[in-house]
Coordinates of C-alpha atoms in Angstrom, one line a residue:
X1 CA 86.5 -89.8 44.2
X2 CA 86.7 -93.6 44.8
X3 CA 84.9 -96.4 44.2
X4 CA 85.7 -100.1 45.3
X5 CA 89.4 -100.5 44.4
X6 CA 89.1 -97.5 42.3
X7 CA 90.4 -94.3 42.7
X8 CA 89.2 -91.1 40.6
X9 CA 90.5 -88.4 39.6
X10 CA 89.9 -85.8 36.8
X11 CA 92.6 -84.6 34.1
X12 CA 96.2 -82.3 35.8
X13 CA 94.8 -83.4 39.0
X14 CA 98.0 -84.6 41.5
X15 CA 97.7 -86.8 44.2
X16 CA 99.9 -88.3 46.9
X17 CA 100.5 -91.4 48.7
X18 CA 98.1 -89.9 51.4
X19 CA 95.2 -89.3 48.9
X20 CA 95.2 -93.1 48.9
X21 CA 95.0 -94.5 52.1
X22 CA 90.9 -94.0 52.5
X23 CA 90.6 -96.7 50.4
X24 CA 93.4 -98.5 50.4
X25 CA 94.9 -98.6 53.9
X26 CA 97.8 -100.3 54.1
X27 CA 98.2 -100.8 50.7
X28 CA 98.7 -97.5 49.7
X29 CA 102.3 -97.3 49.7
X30 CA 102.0 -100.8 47.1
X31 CA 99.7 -98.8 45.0
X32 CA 101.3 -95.3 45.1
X33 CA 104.7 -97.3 44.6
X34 CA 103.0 -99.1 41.4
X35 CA 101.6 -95.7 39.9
X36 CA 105.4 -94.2 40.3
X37 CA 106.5 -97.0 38.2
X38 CA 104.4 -96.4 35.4
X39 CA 104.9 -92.6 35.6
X40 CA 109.0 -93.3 34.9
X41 CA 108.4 -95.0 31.9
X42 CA 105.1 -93.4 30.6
X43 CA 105.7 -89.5 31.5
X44 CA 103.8 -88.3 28.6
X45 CA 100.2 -90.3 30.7
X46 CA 101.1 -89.6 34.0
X47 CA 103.8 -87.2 35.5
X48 CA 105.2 -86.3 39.1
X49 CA 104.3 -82.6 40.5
X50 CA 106.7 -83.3 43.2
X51 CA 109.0 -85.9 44.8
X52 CA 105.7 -86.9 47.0
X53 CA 103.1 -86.4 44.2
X54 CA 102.1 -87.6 40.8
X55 CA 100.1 -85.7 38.4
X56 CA 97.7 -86.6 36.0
X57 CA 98.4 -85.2 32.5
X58 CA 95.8 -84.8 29.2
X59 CA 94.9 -88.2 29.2
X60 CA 91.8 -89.7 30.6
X61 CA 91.0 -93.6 31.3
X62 CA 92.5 -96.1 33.7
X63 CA 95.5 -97.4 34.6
X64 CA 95.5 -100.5 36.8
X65 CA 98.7 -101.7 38.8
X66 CA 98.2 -105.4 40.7
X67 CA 96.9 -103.8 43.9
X68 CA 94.2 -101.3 42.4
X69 CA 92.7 -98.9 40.0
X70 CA 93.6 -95.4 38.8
X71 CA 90.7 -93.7 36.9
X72 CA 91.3 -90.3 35.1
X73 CA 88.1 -88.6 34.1
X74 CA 87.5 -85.3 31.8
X75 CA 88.1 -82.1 33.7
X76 CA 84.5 -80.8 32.9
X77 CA 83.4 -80.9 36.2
X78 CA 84.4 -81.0 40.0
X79 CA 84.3 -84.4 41.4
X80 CA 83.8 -83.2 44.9
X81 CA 80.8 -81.4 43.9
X82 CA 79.8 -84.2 41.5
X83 CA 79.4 -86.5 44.3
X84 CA 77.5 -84.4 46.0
X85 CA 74.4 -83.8 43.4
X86 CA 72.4 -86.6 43.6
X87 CA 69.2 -86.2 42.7
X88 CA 69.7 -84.5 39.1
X89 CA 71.1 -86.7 36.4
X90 CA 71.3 -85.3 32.5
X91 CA 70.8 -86.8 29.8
X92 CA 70.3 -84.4 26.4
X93 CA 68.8 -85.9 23.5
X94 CA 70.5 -86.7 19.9
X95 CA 68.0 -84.1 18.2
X96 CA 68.6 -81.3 20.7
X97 CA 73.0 -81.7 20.0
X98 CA 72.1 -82.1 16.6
X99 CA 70.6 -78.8 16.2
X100 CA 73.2 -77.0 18.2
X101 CA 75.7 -77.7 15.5
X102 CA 73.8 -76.9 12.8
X103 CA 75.5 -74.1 10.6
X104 CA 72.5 -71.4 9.5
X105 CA 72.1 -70.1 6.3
X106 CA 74.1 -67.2 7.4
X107 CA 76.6 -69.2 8.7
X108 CA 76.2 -68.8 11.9
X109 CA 76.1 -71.2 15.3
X110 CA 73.4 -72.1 17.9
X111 CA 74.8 -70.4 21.1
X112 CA 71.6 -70.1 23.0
X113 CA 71.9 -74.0 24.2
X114 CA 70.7 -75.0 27.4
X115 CA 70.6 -78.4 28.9
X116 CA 67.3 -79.4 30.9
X117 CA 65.5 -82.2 32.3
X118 CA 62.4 -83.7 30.9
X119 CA 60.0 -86.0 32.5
X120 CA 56.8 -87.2 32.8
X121 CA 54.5 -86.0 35.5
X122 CA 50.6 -86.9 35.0
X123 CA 48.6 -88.4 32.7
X124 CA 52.0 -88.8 30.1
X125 CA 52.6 -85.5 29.2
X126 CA 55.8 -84.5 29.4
X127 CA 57.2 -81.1 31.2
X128 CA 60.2 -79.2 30.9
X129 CA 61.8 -78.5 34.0
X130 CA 64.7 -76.0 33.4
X131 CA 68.0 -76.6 36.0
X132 CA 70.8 -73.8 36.6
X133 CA 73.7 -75.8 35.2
X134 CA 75.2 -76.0 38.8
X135 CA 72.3 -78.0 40.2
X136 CA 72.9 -80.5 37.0
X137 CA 74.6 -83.8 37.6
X138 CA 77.4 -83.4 35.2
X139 CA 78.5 -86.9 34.4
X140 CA 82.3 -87.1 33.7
X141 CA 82.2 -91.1 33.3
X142 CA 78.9 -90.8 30.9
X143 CA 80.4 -88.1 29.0
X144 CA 83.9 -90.1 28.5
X145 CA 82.0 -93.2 27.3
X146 CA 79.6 -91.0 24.6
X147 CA 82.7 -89.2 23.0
X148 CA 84.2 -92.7 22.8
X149 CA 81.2 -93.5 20.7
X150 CA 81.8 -91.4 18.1
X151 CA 85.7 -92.9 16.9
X152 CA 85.9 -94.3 14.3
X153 CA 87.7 -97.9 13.8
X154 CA 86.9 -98.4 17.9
X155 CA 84.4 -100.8 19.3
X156 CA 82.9 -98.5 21.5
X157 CA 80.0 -97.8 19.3
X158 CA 77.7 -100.5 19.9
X159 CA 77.3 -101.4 23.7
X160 CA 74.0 -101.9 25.4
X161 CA 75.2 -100.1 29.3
X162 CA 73.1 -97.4 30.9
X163 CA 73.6 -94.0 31.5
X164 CA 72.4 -95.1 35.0
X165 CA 75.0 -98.4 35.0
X166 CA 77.6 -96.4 33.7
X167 CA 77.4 -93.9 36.1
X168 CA 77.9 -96.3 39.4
X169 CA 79.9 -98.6 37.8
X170 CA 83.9 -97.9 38.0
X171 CA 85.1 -97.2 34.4
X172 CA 87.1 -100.4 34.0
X173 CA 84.1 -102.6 34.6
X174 CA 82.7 -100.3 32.1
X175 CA 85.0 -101.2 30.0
X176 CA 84.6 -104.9 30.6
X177 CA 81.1 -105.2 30.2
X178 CA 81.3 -103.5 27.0
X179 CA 83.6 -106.5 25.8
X180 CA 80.6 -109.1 27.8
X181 CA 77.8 -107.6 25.9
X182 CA 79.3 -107.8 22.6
X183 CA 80.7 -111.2 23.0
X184 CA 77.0 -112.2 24.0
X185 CA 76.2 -110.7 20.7
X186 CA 78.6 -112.5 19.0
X187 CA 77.4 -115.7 20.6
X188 CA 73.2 -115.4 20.0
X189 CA 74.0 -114.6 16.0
X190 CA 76.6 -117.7 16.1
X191 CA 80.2 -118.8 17.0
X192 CA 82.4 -119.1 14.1
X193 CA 83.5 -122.0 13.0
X194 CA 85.8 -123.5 10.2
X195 CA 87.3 -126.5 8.4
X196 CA 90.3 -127.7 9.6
X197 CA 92.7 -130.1 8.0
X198 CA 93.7 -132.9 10.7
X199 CA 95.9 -135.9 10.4
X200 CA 95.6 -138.7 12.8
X201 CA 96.5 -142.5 13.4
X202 CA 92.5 -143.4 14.5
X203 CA 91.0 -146.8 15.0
X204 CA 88.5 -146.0 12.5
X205 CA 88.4 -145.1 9.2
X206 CA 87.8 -141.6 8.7
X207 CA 88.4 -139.1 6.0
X208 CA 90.9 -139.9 2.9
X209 CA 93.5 -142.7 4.0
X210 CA 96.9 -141.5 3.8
X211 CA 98.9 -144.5 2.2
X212 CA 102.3 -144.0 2.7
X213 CA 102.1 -142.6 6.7
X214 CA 99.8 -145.7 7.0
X215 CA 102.1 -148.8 5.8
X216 CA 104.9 -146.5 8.1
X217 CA 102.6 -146.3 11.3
X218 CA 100.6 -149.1 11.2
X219 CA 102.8 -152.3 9.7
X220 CA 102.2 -154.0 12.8
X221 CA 98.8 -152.1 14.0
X222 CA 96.5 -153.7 11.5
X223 CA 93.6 -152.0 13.6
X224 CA 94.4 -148.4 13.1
X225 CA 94.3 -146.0 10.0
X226 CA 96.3 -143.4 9.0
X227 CA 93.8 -140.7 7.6
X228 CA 93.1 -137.1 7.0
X229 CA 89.9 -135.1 7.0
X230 CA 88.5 -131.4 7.8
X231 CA 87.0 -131.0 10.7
X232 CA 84.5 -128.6 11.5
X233 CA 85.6 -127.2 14.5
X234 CA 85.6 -123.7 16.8
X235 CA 89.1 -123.8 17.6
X236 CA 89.9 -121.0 15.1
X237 CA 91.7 -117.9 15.5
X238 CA 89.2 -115.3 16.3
X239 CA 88.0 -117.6 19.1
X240 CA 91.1 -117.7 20.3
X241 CA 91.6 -114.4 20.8
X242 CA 88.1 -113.9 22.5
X243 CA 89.1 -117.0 24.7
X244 CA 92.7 -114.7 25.5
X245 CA 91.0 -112.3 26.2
X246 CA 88.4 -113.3 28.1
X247 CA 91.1 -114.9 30.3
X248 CA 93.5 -112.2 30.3
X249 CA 90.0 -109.4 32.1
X250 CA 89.1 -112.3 34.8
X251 CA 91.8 -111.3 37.2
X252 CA 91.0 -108.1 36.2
X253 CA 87.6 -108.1 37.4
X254 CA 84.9 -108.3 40.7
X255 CA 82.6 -107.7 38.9
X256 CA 82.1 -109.3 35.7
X257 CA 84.0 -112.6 37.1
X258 CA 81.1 -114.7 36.9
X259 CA 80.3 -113.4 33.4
X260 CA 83.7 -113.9 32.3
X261 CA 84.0 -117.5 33.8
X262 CA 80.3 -118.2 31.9
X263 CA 81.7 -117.1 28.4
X264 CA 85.3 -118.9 28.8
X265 CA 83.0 -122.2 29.2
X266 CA 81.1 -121.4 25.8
X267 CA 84.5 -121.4 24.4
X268 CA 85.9 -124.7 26.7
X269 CA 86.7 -126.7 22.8
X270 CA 88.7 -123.2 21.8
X271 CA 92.9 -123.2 22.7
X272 CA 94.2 -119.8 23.8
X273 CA 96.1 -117.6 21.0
X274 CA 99.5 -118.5 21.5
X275 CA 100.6 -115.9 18.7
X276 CA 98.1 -112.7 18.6
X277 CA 99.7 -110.9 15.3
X278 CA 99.0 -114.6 13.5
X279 CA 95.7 -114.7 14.7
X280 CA 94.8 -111.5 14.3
X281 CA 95.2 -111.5 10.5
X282 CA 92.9 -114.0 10.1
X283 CA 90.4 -113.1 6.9
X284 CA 87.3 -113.2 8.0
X285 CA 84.3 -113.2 5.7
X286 CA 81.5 -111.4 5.1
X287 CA 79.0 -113.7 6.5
X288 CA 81.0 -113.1 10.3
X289 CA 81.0 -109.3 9.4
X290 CA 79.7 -109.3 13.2
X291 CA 82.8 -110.4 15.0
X292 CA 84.9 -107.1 13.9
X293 CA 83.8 -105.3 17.3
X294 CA 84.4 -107.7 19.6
X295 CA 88.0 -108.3 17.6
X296 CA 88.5 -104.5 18.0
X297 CA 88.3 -105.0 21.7
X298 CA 90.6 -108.2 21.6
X299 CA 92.7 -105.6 20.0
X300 CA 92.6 -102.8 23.0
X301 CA 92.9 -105.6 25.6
X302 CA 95.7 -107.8 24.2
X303 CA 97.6 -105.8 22.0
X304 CA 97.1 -102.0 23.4
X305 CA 95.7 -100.8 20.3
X306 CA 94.4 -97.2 21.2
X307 CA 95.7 -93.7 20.8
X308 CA 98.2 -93.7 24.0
X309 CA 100.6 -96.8 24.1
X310 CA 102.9 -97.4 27.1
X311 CA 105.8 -98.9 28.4
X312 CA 106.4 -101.0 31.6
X313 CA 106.0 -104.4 33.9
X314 CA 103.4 -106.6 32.5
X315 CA 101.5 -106.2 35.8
X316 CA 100.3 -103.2 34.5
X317 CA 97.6 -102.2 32.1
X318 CA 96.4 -98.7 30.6
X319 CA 93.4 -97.4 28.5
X320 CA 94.2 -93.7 28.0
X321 CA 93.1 -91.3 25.7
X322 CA 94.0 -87.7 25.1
X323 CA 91.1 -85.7 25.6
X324 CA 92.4 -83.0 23.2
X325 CA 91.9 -85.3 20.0
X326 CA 88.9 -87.3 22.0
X327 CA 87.0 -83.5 21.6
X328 CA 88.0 -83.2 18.3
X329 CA 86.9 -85.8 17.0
X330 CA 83.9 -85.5 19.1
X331 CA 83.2 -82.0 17.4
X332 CA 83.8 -82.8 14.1
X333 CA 81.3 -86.0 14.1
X334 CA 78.8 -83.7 15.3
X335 CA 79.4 -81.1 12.9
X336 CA 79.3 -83.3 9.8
X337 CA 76.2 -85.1 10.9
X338 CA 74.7 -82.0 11.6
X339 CA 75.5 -80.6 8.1
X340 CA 75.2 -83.4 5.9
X341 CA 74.8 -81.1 2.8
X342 CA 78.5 -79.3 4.1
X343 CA 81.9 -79.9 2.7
X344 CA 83.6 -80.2 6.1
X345 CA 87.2 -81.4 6.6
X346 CA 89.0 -82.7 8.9
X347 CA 92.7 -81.8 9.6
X348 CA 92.8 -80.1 6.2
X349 CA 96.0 -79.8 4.8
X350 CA 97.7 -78.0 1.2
X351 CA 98.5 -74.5 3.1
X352 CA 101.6 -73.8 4.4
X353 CA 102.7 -70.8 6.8
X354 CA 105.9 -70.0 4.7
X355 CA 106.3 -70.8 1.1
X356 CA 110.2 -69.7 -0.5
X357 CA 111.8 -70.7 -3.5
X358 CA 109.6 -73.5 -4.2
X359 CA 110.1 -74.6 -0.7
X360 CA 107.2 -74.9 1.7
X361 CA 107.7 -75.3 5.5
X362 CA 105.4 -74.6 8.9
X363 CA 102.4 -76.8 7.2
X364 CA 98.8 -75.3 8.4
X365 CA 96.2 -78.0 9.9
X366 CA 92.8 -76.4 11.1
X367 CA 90.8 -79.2 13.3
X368 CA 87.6 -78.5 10.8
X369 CA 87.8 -76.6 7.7
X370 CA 84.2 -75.9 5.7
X371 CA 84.9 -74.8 2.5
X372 CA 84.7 -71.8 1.3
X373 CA 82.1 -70.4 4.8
X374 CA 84.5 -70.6 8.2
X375 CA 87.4 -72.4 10.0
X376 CA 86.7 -74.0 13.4
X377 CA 89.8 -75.3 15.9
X378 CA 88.8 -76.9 18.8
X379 CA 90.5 -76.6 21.9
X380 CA 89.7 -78.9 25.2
X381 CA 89.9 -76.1 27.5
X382 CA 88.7 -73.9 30.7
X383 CA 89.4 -70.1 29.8
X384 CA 90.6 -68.6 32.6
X385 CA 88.7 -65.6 32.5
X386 CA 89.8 -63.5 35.0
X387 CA 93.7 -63.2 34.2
X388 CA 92.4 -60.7 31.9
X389 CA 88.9 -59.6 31.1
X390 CA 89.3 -58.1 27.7
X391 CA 91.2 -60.9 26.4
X392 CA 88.3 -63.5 27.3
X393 CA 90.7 -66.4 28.5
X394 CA 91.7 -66.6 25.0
X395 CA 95.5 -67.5 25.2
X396 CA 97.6 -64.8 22.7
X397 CA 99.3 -68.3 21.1
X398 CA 95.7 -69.3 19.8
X399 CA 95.0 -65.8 18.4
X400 CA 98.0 -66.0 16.4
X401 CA 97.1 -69.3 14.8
X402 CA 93.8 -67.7 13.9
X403 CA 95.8 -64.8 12.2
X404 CA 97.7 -67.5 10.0
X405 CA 94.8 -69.6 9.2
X406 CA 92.6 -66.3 8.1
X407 CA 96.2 -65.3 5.9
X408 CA 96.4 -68.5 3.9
X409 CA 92.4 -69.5 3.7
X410 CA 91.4 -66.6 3.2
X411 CA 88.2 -67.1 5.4
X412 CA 86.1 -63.9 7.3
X413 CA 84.5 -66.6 9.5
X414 CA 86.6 -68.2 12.0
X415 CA 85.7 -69.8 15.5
X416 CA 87.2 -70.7 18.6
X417 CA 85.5 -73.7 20.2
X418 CA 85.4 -74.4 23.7
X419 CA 83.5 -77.4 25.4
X420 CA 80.1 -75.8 27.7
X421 CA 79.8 -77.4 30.9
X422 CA 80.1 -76.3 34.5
X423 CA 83.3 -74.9 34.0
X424 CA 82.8 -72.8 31.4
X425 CA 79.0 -71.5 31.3
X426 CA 79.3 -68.6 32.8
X427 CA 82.1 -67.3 30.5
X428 CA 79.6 -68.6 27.6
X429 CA 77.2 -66.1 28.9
X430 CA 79.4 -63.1 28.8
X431 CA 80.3 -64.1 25.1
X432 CA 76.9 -64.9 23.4
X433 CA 76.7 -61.4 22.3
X434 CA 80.3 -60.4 21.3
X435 CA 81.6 -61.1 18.4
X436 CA 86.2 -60.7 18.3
X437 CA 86.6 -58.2 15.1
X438 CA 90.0 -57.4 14.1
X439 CA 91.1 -55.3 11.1
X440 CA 92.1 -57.8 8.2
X441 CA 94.9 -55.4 6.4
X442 CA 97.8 -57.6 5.6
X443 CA 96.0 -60.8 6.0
X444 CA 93.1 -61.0 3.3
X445 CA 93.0 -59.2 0.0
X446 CA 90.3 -57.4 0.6
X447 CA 92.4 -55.6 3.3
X448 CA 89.2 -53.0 3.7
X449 CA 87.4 -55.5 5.7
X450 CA 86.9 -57.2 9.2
X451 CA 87.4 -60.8 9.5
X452 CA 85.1 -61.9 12.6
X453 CA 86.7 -64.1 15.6
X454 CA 83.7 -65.9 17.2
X455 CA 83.8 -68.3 20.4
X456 CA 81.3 -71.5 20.4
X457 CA 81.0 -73.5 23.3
X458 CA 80.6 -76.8 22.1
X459 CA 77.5 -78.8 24.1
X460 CA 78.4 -82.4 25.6
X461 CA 77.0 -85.4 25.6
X462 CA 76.8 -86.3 29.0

């Protein structure tokens, strides 16, 4: 897929120097010569299938070289048959997701989810018009942006962009315009400003009279005055790092360069940062509570803070993250607003797989743990269900993990979560009445009984 000087792609996808020229032409070879770079010193983001071909690993986001844009979605969907559905866009409401992760009293899951279209037809009252889930316009870009939403300590949260905008914009100008709209929410609530001591030699009199730099400066210069006072000024840290910022995206950006340009003349009083760590611990109080977003994005911009760091030229820039923790994190937000009454935990720790002479080893993490009813691990994947039918696509390394999370926790309840989407509905439909039993002898104390292996496919919000 490719858009502007963009090109898309969606998660283990490879690519070659060929796969380029549509949009790039003759600079191609540049740009395929750029991505190489950054795939020998950043393996772990972006690998090589072959001598001729690079592959895109677990992480989705962009990375951008001087000559263009490489944009790695989530591998929910097909992008050649993205591009060609049109006319259906998606968009499922809070309430409905909500509900599908609602535990029931008996501790069981929602699996009869389906994702529809509503709209208005005649005289405002709403139909339902139910889609097969291959005529649905499954969103990769919209989806990437909503799980980024629910991390925590990341300015994604607040952002006023459309589905619609986010849909035809490429994702770095997403990105971007992000930043604009919280800076111009920054601005219409108030730049910051603070009291700064300065010492000058002025003609006037201004401010507390330093004596002895006076009679030093000014023994022949009866007409000027040593003196210090605090001025009120903008020229502060946290404005200097929106003002870096702002100038480090506006060669970064088509787009947005007018906006950029417009906001760097708000600021034309305010130096750039010339140290960001200094800057950065600036104490803000609670009265500019309100700049902490847009200094979260100074953050991703300047100093690389997300999940995936990486090494190389300064020519380049990344914003990657792995979509294993992205979903997650996604599922267990979901979950515990869901189930606001529910102790659930994430990453929950104190068990350990092998426990001898006081030494403990092999430590046992389960992605959501609720105490005392089930276990849930996610995992961001397509079951491949036809390498064998009985097995599901479940891979025999997940089933053992289940075996040693049931041993220690002691839980009957334990699910396998799977994302729904395109990819993976049909296999949902096979499973929405089967239930994975297995025997629990040698795993719980009450070895009479059948601890219960269920699979959830996890709705998205695209």
């Amino acid at each position: 897929m490719i858009n502007n000087n963009t090109f898309s792609i969606i998660e283990y996808q490879d690519f070659s120097k060929e796969d380029l020229k549509e949009i790039f032409k003759e600079k191609a070879e540049i740009f395929y010569k750029e991505l190489e770079d950054f795939a020998k010193n950043n393996e772990s983001l972006l690998g090589f299938k072959s001598k001729n071909a690079l592959k895109a690993k677990n992480y989705v986001g962009i990375i951008q070289t001087k000559s263009g844009v490489l944009e790695i979605l989530p591998k929910c969907t097909n992008l050649d048959s993205y591009k060609e559905k049109k006319d259906k866009s998606l968009k499922v409401s809070k309430s409905k997701l909500n509900y599908a992760y609602t535990i029931s009293n008996g501790n069981k899951l929602y699996t009869n989810f389906s994702y529809f279209q509503e709209y208005k037809i005649v005289k405002n009252i709403k139909i339902k018009k139910w889609y097969s889930i291959k005529e649905i316009n499954f969103n990769p870009k919209n989806l990437l942006i909503n799980m980024l939403t629910t991390l925590k300590n990341f300015p994604f949260k607040k952002s006023q962009i459309s589905s619609l905008q986010i849909a035809k914009m490429p994702l770095f100008e997403v990105f971007i315009t992000m930043f604009l709209d919280e800076f111009d929410s920054v601005y219409k609530k108030g730049l910051m400003r603070s009291y700064v001591s300065s010492e000058e030699n002025r003609t006037f009199l201004k401010g507390k009279l330093l004596f002895n730099e006076h009679i030093k400066s000014n023994l022949i210069h009866k007409e000027r005055f040593f003196t210090s006072s605090d001025e009120f000024v903008l020229d502060i840290a946290p404005n200097r790092l929106i003002k870096s910022t702002l100038n480090f995206l506006k060669s970064k950006t088509s787009l947005n360069k007018f906006k950029i340009i417009k906001a760097m003349q708000m600021l034309d009083e305010v130096e750039f940062s010339i140290n960001y760590e200094k800057d950065f611990n600036f104490k803000i109080s609670r009265h500019f509570d309100y700049y902490e977003n847009i200094l979260s994005w100074c953050k991703i911009f300047l100093q690389n803070k997300t999940f995936a760091q990486y090494k190389g030229k300064n020519e380049a820039f990344a914003l990657l993250f792995p979509m294993e923790k992205l979903f997650e994190n996604y599922v267990a937000y979901m979950f515990k607003l869901a189930n606001p009454s529910e102790n659930v935990k994430t990453q929950s720790s104190g068990k350990y797989l092998i426990s001898k002479n006081d030494e403990k080893c092999f430590m046992l993490k389960p992605d959501l743990y609720i105490e005392n009813k089930m276990i849930l691990d996610t995992k961001w994947k397509i079951p491949d269900d036809n390498e064998d039918e009985k097995k599901h696509g479940i891979s025999q390394s997940d089933l053992y993990q289940m075996f040693a999370y049931t041993n220690k926790y002691e839980i009957k309840e334990i699910y396998l979560i799977y994302p729904l989407c395109e990819r993976t509905f049909n296999l949902r439909e096979k499973l929405k009445t089967k239930d994975i039993k297995f025997l629990a002898q040698g795993f719980l104390k009450a070895c009479d009984e059948h601890v219960k292996l269920k699979v959830f496919f996890a709705p998205l919000p695209f």
